[in-house]
Coordinates of C-alpha atoms in Angstrom, one line a residue:
X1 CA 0.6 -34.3 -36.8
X2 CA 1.2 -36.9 -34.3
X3 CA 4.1 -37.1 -31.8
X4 CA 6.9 -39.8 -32.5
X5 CA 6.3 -40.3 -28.7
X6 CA 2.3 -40.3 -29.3
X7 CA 2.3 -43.2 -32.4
X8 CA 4.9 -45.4 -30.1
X9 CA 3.5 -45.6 -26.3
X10 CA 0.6 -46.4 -24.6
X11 CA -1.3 -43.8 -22.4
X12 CA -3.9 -45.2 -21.4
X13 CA -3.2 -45.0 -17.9
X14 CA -1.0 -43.3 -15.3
X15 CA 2.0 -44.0 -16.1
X16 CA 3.9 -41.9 -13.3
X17 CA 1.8 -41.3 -9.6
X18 CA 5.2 -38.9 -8.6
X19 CA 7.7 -36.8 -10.7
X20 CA 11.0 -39.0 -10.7
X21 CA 13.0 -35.8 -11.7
X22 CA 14.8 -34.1 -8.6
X23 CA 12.8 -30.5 -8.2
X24 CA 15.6 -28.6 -5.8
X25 CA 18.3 -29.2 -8.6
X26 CA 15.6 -28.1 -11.4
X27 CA 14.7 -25.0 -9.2
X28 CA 18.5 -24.7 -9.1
X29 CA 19.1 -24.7 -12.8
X30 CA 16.3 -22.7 -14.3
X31 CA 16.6 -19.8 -11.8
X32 CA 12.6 -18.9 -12.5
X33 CA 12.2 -14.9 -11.9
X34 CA 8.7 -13.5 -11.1
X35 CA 8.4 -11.6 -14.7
X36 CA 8.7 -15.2 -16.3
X37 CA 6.8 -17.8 -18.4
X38 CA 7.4 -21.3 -18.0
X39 CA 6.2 -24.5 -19.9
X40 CA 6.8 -27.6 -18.1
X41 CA 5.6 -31.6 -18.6
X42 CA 2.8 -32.7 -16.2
X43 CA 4.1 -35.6 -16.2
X44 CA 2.4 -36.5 -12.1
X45 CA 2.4 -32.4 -11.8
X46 CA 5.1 -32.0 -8.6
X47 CA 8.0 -30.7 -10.0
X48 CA 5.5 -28.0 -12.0
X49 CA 3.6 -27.3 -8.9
X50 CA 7.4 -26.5 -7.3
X51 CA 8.0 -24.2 -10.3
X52 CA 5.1 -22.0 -8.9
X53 CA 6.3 -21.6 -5.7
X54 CA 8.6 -19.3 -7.8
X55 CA 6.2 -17.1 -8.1
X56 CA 6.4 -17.0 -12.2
X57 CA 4.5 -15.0 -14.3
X58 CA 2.7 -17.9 -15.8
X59 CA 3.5 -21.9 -15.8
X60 CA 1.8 -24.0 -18.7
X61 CA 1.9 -27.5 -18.2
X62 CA 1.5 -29.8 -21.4
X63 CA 1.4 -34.0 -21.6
X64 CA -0.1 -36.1 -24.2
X65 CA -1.6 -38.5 -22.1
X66 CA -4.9 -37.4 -20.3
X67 CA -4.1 -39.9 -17.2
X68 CA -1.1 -37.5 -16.4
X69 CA -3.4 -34.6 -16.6
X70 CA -5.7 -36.0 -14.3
X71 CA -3.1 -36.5 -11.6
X72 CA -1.6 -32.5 -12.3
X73 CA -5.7 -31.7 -11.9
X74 CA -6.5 -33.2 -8.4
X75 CA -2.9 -32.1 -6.9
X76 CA -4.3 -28.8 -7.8
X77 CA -7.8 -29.3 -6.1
X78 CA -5.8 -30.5 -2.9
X79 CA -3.6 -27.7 -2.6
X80 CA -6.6 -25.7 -3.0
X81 CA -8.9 -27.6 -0.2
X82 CA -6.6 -29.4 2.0
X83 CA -4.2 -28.2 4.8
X84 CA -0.7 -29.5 4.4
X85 CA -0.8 -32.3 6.6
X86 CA -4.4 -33.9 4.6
X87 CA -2.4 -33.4 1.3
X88 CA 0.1 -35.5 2.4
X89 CA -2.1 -38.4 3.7
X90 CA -3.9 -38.2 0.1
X91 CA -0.6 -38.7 -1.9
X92 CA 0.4 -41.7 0.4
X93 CA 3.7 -39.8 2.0
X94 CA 2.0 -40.5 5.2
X95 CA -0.8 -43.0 6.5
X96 CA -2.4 -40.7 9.1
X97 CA -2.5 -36.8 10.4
X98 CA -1.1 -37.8 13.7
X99 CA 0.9 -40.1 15.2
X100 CA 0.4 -43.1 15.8
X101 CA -0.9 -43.6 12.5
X102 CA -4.1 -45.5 11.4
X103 CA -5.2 -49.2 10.7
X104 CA -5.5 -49.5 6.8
X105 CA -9.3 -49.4 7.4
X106 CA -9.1 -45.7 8.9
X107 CA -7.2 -44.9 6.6
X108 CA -8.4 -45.9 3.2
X109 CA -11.7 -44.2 4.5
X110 CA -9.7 -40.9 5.3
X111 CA -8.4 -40.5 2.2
X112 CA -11.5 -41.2 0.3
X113 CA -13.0 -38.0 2.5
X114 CA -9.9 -36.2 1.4
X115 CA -10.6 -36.5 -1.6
X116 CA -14.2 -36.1 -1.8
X117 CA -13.3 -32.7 -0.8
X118 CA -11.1 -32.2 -3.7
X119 CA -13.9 -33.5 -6.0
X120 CA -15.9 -30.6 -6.9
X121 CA -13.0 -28.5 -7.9
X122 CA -12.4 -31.0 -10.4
X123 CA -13.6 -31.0 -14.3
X124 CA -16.1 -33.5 -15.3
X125 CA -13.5 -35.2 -17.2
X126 CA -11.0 -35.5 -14.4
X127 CA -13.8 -36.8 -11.8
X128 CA -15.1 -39.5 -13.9
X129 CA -11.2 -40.6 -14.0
X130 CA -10.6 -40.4 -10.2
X131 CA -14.9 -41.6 -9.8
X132 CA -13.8 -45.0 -10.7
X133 CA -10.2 -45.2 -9.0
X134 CA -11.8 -44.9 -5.8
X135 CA -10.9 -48.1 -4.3
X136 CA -7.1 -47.7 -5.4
X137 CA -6.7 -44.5 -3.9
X138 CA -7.1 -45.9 -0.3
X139 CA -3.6 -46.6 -1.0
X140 CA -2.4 -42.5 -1.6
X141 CA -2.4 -41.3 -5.4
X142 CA 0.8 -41.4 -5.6
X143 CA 1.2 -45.1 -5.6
X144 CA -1.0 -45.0 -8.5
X145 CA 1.1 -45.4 -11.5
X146 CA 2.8 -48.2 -13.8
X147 CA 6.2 -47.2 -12.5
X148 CA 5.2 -47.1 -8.7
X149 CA 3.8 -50.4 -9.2
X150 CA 7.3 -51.4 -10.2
X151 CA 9.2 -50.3 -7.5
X152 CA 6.2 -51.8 -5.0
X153 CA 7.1 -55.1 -6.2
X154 CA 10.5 -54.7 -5.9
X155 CA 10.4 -53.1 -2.5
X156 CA 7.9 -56.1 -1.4
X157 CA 9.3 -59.4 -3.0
X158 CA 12.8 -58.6 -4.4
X159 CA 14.0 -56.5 -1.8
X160 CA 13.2 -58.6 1.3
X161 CA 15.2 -61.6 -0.2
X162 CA 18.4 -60.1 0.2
X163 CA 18.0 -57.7 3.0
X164 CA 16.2 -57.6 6.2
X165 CA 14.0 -54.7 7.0
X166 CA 16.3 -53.8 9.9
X167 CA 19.5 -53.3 7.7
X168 CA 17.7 -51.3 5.6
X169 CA 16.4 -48.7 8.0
X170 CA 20.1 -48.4 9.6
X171 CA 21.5 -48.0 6.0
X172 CA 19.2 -45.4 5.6
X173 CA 20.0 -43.8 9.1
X174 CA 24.3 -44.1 8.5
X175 CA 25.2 -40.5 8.2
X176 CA 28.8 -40.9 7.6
X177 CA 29.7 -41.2 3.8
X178 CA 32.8 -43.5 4.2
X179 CA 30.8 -45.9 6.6
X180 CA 28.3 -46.3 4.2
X181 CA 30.5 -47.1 1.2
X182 CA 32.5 -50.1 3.8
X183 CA 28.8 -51.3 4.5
X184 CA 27.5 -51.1 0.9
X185 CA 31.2 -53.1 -0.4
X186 CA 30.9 -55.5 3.1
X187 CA 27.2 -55.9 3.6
X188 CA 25.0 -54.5 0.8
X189 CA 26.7 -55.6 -2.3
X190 CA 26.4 -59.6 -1.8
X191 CA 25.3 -62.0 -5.0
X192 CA 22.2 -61.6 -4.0
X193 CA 21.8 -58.0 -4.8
X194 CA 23.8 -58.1 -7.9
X195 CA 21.5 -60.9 -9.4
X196 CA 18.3 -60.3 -8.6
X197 CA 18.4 -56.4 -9.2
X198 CA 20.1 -57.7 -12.2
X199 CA 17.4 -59.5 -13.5
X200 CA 14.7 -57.1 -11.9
X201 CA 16.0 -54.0 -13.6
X202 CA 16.3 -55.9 -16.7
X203 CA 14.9 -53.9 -20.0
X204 CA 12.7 -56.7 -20.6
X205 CA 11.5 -56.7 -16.8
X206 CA 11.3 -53.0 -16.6
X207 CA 9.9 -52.5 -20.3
X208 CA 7.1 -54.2 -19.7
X209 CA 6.3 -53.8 -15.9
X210 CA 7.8 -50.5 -15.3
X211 CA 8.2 -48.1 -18.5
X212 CA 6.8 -49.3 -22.0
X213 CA 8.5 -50.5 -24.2
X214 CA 9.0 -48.5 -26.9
X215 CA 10.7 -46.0 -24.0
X216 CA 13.7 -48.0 -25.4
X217 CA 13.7 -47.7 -29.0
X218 CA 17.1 -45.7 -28.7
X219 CA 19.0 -47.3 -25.6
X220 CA 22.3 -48.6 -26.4
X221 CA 23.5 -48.9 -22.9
X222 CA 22.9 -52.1 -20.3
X223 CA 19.9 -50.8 -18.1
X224 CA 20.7 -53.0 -14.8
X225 CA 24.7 -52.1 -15.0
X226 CA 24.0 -48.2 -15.5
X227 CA 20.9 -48.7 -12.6
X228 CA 23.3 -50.4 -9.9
X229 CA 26.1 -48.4 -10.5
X230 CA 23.6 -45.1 -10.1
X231 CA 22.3 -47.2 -7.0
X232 CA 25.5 -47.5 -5.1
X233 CA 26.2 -43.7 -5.7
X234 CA 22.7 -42.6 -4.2
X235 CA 22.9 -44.6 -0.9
X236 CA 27.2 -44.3 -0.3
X237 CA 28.3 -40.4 -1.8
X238 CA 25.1 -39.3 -1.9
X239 CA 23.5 -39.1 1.7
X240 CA 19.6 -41.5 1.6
X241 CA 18.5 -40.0 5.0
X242 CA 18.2 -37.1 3.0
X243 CA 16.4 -38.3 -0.2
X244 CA 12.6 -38.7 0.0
X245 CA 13.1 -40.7 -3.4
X246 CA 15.1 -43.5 -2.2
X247 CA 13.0 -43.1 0.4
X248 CA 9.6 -44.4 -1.2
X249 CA 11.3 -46.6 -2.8
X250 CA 12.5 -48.6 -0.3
X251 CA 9.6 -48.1 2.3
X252 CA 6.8 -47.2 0.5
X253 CA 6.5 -43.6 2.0
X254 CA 8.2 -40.4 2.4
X255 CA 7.1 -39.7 5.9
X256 CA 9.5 -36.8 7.0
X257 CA 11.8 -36.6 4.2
X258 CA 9.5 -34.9 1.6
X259 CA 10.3 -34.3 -2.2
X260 CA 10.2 -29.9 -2.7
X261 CA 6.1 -29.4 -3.5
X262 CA 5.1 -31.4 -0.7
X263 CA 7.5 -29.5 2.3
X264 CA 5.5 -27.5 4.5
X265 CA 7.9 -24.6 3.7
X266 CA 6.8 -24.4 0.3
X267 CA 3.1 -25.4 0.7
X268 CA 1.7 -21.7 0.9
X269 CA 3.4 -20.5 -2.1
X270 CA 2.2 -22.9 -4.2
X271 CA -1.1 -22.8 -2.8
X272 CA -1.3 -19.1 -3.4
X273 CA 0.1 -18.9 -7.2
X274 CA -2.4 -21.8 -8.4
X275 CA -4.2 -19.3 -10.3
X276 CA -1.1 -18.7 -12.8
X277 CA -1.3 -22.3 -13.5
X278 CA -2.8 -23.6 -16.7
X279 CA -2.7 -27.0 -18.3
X280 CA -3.2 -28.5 -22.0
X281 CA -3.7 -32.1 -22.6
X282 CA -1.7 -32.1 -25.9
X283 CA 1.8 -33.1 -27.9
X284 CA 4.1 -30.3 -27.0
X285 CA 5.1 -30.1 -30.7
X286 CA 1.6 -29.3 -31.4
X287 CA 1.4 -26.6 -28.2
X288 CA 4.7 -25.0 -29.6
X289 CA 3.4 -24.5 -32.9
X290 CA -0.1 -22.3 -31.6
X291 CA 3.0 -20.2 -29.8
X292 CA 4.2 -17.1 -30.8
X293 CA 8.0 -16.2 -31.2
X294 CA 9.8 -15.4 -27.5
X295 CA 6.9 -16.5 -25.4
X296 CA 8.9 -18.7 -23.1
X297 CA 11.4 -18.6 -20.5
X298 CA 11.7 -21.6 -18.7
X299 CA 11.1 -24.9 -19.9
X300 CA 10.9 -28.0 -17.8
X301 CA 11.4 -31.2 -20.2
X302 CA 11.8 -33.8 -18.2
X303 CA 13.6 -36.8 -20.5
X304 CA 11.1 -36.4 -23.2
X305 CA 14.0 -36.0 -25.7
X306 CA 15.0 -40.1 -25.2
X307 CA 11.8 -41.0 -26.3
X308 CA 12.7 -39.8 -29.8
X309 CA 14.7 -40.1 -32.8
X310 CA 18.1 -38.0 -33.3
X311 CA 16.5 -36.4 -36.0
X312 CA 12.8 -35.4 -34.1
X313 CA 14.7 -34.1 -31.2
X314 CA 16.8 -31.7 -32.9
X315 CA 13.2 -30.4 -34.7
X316 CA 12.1 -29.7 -31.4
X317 CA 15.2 -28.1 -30.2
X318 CA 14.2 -26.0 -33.2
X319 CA 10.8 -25.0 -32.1
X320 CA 11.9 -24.5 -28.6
X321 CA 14.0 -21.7 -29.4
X322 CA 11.2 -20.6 -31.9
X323 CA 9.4 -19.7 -29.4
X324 CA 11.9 -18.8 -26.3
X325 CA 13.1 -15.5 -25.1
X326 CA 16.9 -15.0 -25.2
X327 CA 18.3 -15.9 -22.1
X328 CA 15.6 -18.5 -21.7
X329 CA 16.9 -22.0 -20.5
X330 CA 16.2 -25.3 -21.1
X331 CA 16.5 -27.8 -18.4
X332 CA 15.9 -31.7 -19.4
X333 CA 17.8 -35.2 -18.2
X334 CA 19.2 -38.2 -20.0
X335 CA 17.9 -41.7 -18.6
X336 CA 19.8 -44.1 -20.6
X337 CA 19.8 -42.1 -24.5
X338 CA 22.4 -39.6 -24.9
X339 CA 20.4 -36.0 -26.2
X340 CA 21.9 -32.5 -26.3
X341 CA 22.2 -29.5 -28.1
X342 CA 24.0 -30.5 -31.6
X343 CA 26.6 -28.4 -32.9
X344 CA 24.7 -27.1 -35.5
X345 CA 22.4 -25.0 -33.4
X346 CA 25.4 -23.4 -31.8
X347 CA 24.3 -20.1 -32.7
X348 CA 21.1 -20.4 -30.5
X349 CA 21.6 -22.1 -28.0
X350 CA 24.5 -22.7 -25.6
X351 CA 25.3 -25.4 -23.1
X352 CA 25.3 -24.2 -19.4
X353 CA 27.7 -27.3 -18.7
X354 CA 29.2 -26.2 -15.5
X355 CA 26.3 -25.9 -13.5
X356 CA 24.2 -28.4 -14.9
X357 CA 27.4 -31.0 -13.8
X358 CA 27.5 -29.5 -10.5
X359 CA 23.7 -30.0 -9.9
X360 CA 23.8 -33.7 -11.6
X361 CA 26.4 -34.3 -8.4
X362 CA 23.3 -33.4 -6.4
X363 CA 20.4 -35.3 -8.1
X364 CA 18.1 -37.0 -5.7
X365 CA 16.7 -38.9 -8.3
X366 CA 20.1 -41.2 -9.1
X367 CA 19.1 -43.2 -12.1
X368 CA 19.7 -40.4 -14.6
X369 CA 23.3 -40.6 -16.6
X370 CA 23.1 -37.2 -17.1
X371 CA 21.2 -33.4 -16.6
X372 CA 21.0 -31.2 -19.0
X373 CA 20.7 -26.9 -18.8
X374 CA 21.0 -25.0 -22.4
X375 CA 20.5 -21.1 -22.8
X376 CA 19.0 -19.7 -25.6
X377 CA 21.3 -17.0 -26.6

């Protein structure tokens, strides 16, 4: 039977180039031993690639939407046939292998070569997908999807109108926490910035240029309020010459401040575990149900469970634990839709609250209201 998510949304294209969930805090939280099995969502296929640096048992990614699968695919063919430094000028992190770097002439032609290289490793399926991209991945794959599109317009257009180029770099660079807050309440926070990231990170702007639509079928909150509020934590507590999110967001790049599966430090180990990767283009309530009992230890949800009703979440709690060994954790955020564990299932599975908090302090990714960590007992 269909997915609620699978009768709502469109997938017809990528609709993430990147994983906007913060890998070092999931790392953190599911604590993935080497005896383990882990299912994750593809979603772009970083934060599962990270999982396998782990060095799991066995890491099964699932996602409904075949665009997503394609993205997981060729990240895998990279790892396989690129050095570190090549993988990085494919995604769009960087725009060269040296320094200085390239004219966008060079290199939109080196990245086609990069992947040309990755091409034969791929399925029929996947290169026909990736065949006909060819022009848009001169720009990196990782600028490939709805969302990025999103934050390219606002780091192009919106941005520039209230602050220079310059101001944004040295906000960046301020390493001092409390020097960063005066700047953000002196500087940063003008009228400007309140109304047009306001009206930018609207739901009806971002619901129809950045997520679809039916993504908010169950928000109750205000989107731009929550977003700008999460905004000024991530560049005053938090410290943004440390985040490689905020990072692309507001340059287009990572350059050296990488998300965990693209740091050089963790390149070999993923490169070397590929083999105990495995994907499925599929609903993950379908995947659960070919499962048999306490197959699963780790489970990467991303923020699936918004995308739901009250009623089809808790049915996949249900299935979850179906299939999970005890002691197996559950690690999943809230964007803007309150989900976890209901009181009725508090026999099976048990909020790790504590740490998941302590974690959510952490998060990289700032526009969550919430991480989640349950434990199958």
């Amino acid at each position: 039977m269909p997915s609620e998510i699978a009768l709502t949304a469109n997938f017809s294209h990528i609709r993430y180039a990147q994983c906007w969930e913060d890998a070092d805090i999931l790392l953190d939280a599911l604590d993935i031993q080497p005896h383990q099995v882990c299912l994750s969502i593809a979603s772009a296929g970083d934060n599962t690639l990270a999982m396998l640096s782990r060095s799991p048992k066995r890491v099964i990614a699932v996602d409904l939407n075949p665009a997503q699968i394609a993205c997981l695919e060729l990240r895998v063919a990279a790892y396989r046939e690129l050095t570190h430094p090549e993988l990085l000028v494919l995604i769009g992190s960087r725009n060269s292998l040296e320094e200085p770097e390239e004219n966008h002439a060079k290199v939109a032609k080196l990245r086609t070569a990069l992947y040309r290289r990755c091409r034969l490793q791929l399925s029929p399926t996947t290169r026909e997908f990736w065949d006909v991209r060819l022009n848009a991945n001169a720009q990196g794959i990782g600028t490939l999807g709805k969302f990025e599109h999103y934050l390219t317009i606002f780091r192009r257009y919106i941005l520039p109108l209230i602050h220079s180029r310059e101001d944004i770099i040295a906000f960046l660079r301020e390493d001092n926490s409390e020097n960063r807050k005066f700047l953000y309440e002196k500087r940063w926070n003008n009228w400007r910035w309140q109304l047009l990231f306001r009206g930018f990170f609207s739901q009806f702007v971002l619901g129809r240029m950045g997520r679809d639509p039916s993504f908010f079928k169950y928000v109750e909150d205000n989107i731009a309020s929550h977003l700008l509020q999460r905004t000024r934590y991530a560049i005053t507590t938090l410290n943004p010459a440390e985040n490689p999110y905020l990072h692309w967001i507001v340059m287009g790049q990572h350059l050296n401040v990488l998300p965990y599966a693209l740091r050089p430090e963790n390149f070999e180990a993923i490169r070397t575990n590929l083999d105990r990767l495995e994907w499925h283009c599929i609903a993950i309530e379908d995947f659960l149900d070919t499962l048999e009992e306490t197959t699963i230890d780790r489970y990467n949800l991303s923020d699936i469970f918004e995308l739901m009703s009250l009623d089809n979440y808790h049915q996949l709690l249900k299935k979850l634990v179906r299939v999970g060994r005890s002691k197996g954790r559950l690690a999943y955020w809230n964007l803007l839709v309150s989900r976890s564990r209901p009181e009725s299932m508090a026999h099976c599975l048990q909020p790790l609250s504590n740490l998941a908090y302590h974690l959510y302090q952490q998060d990289k990714v700032f526009f969550y209201k919430n991480f989640i960590l349950e434990e199958i007992i």
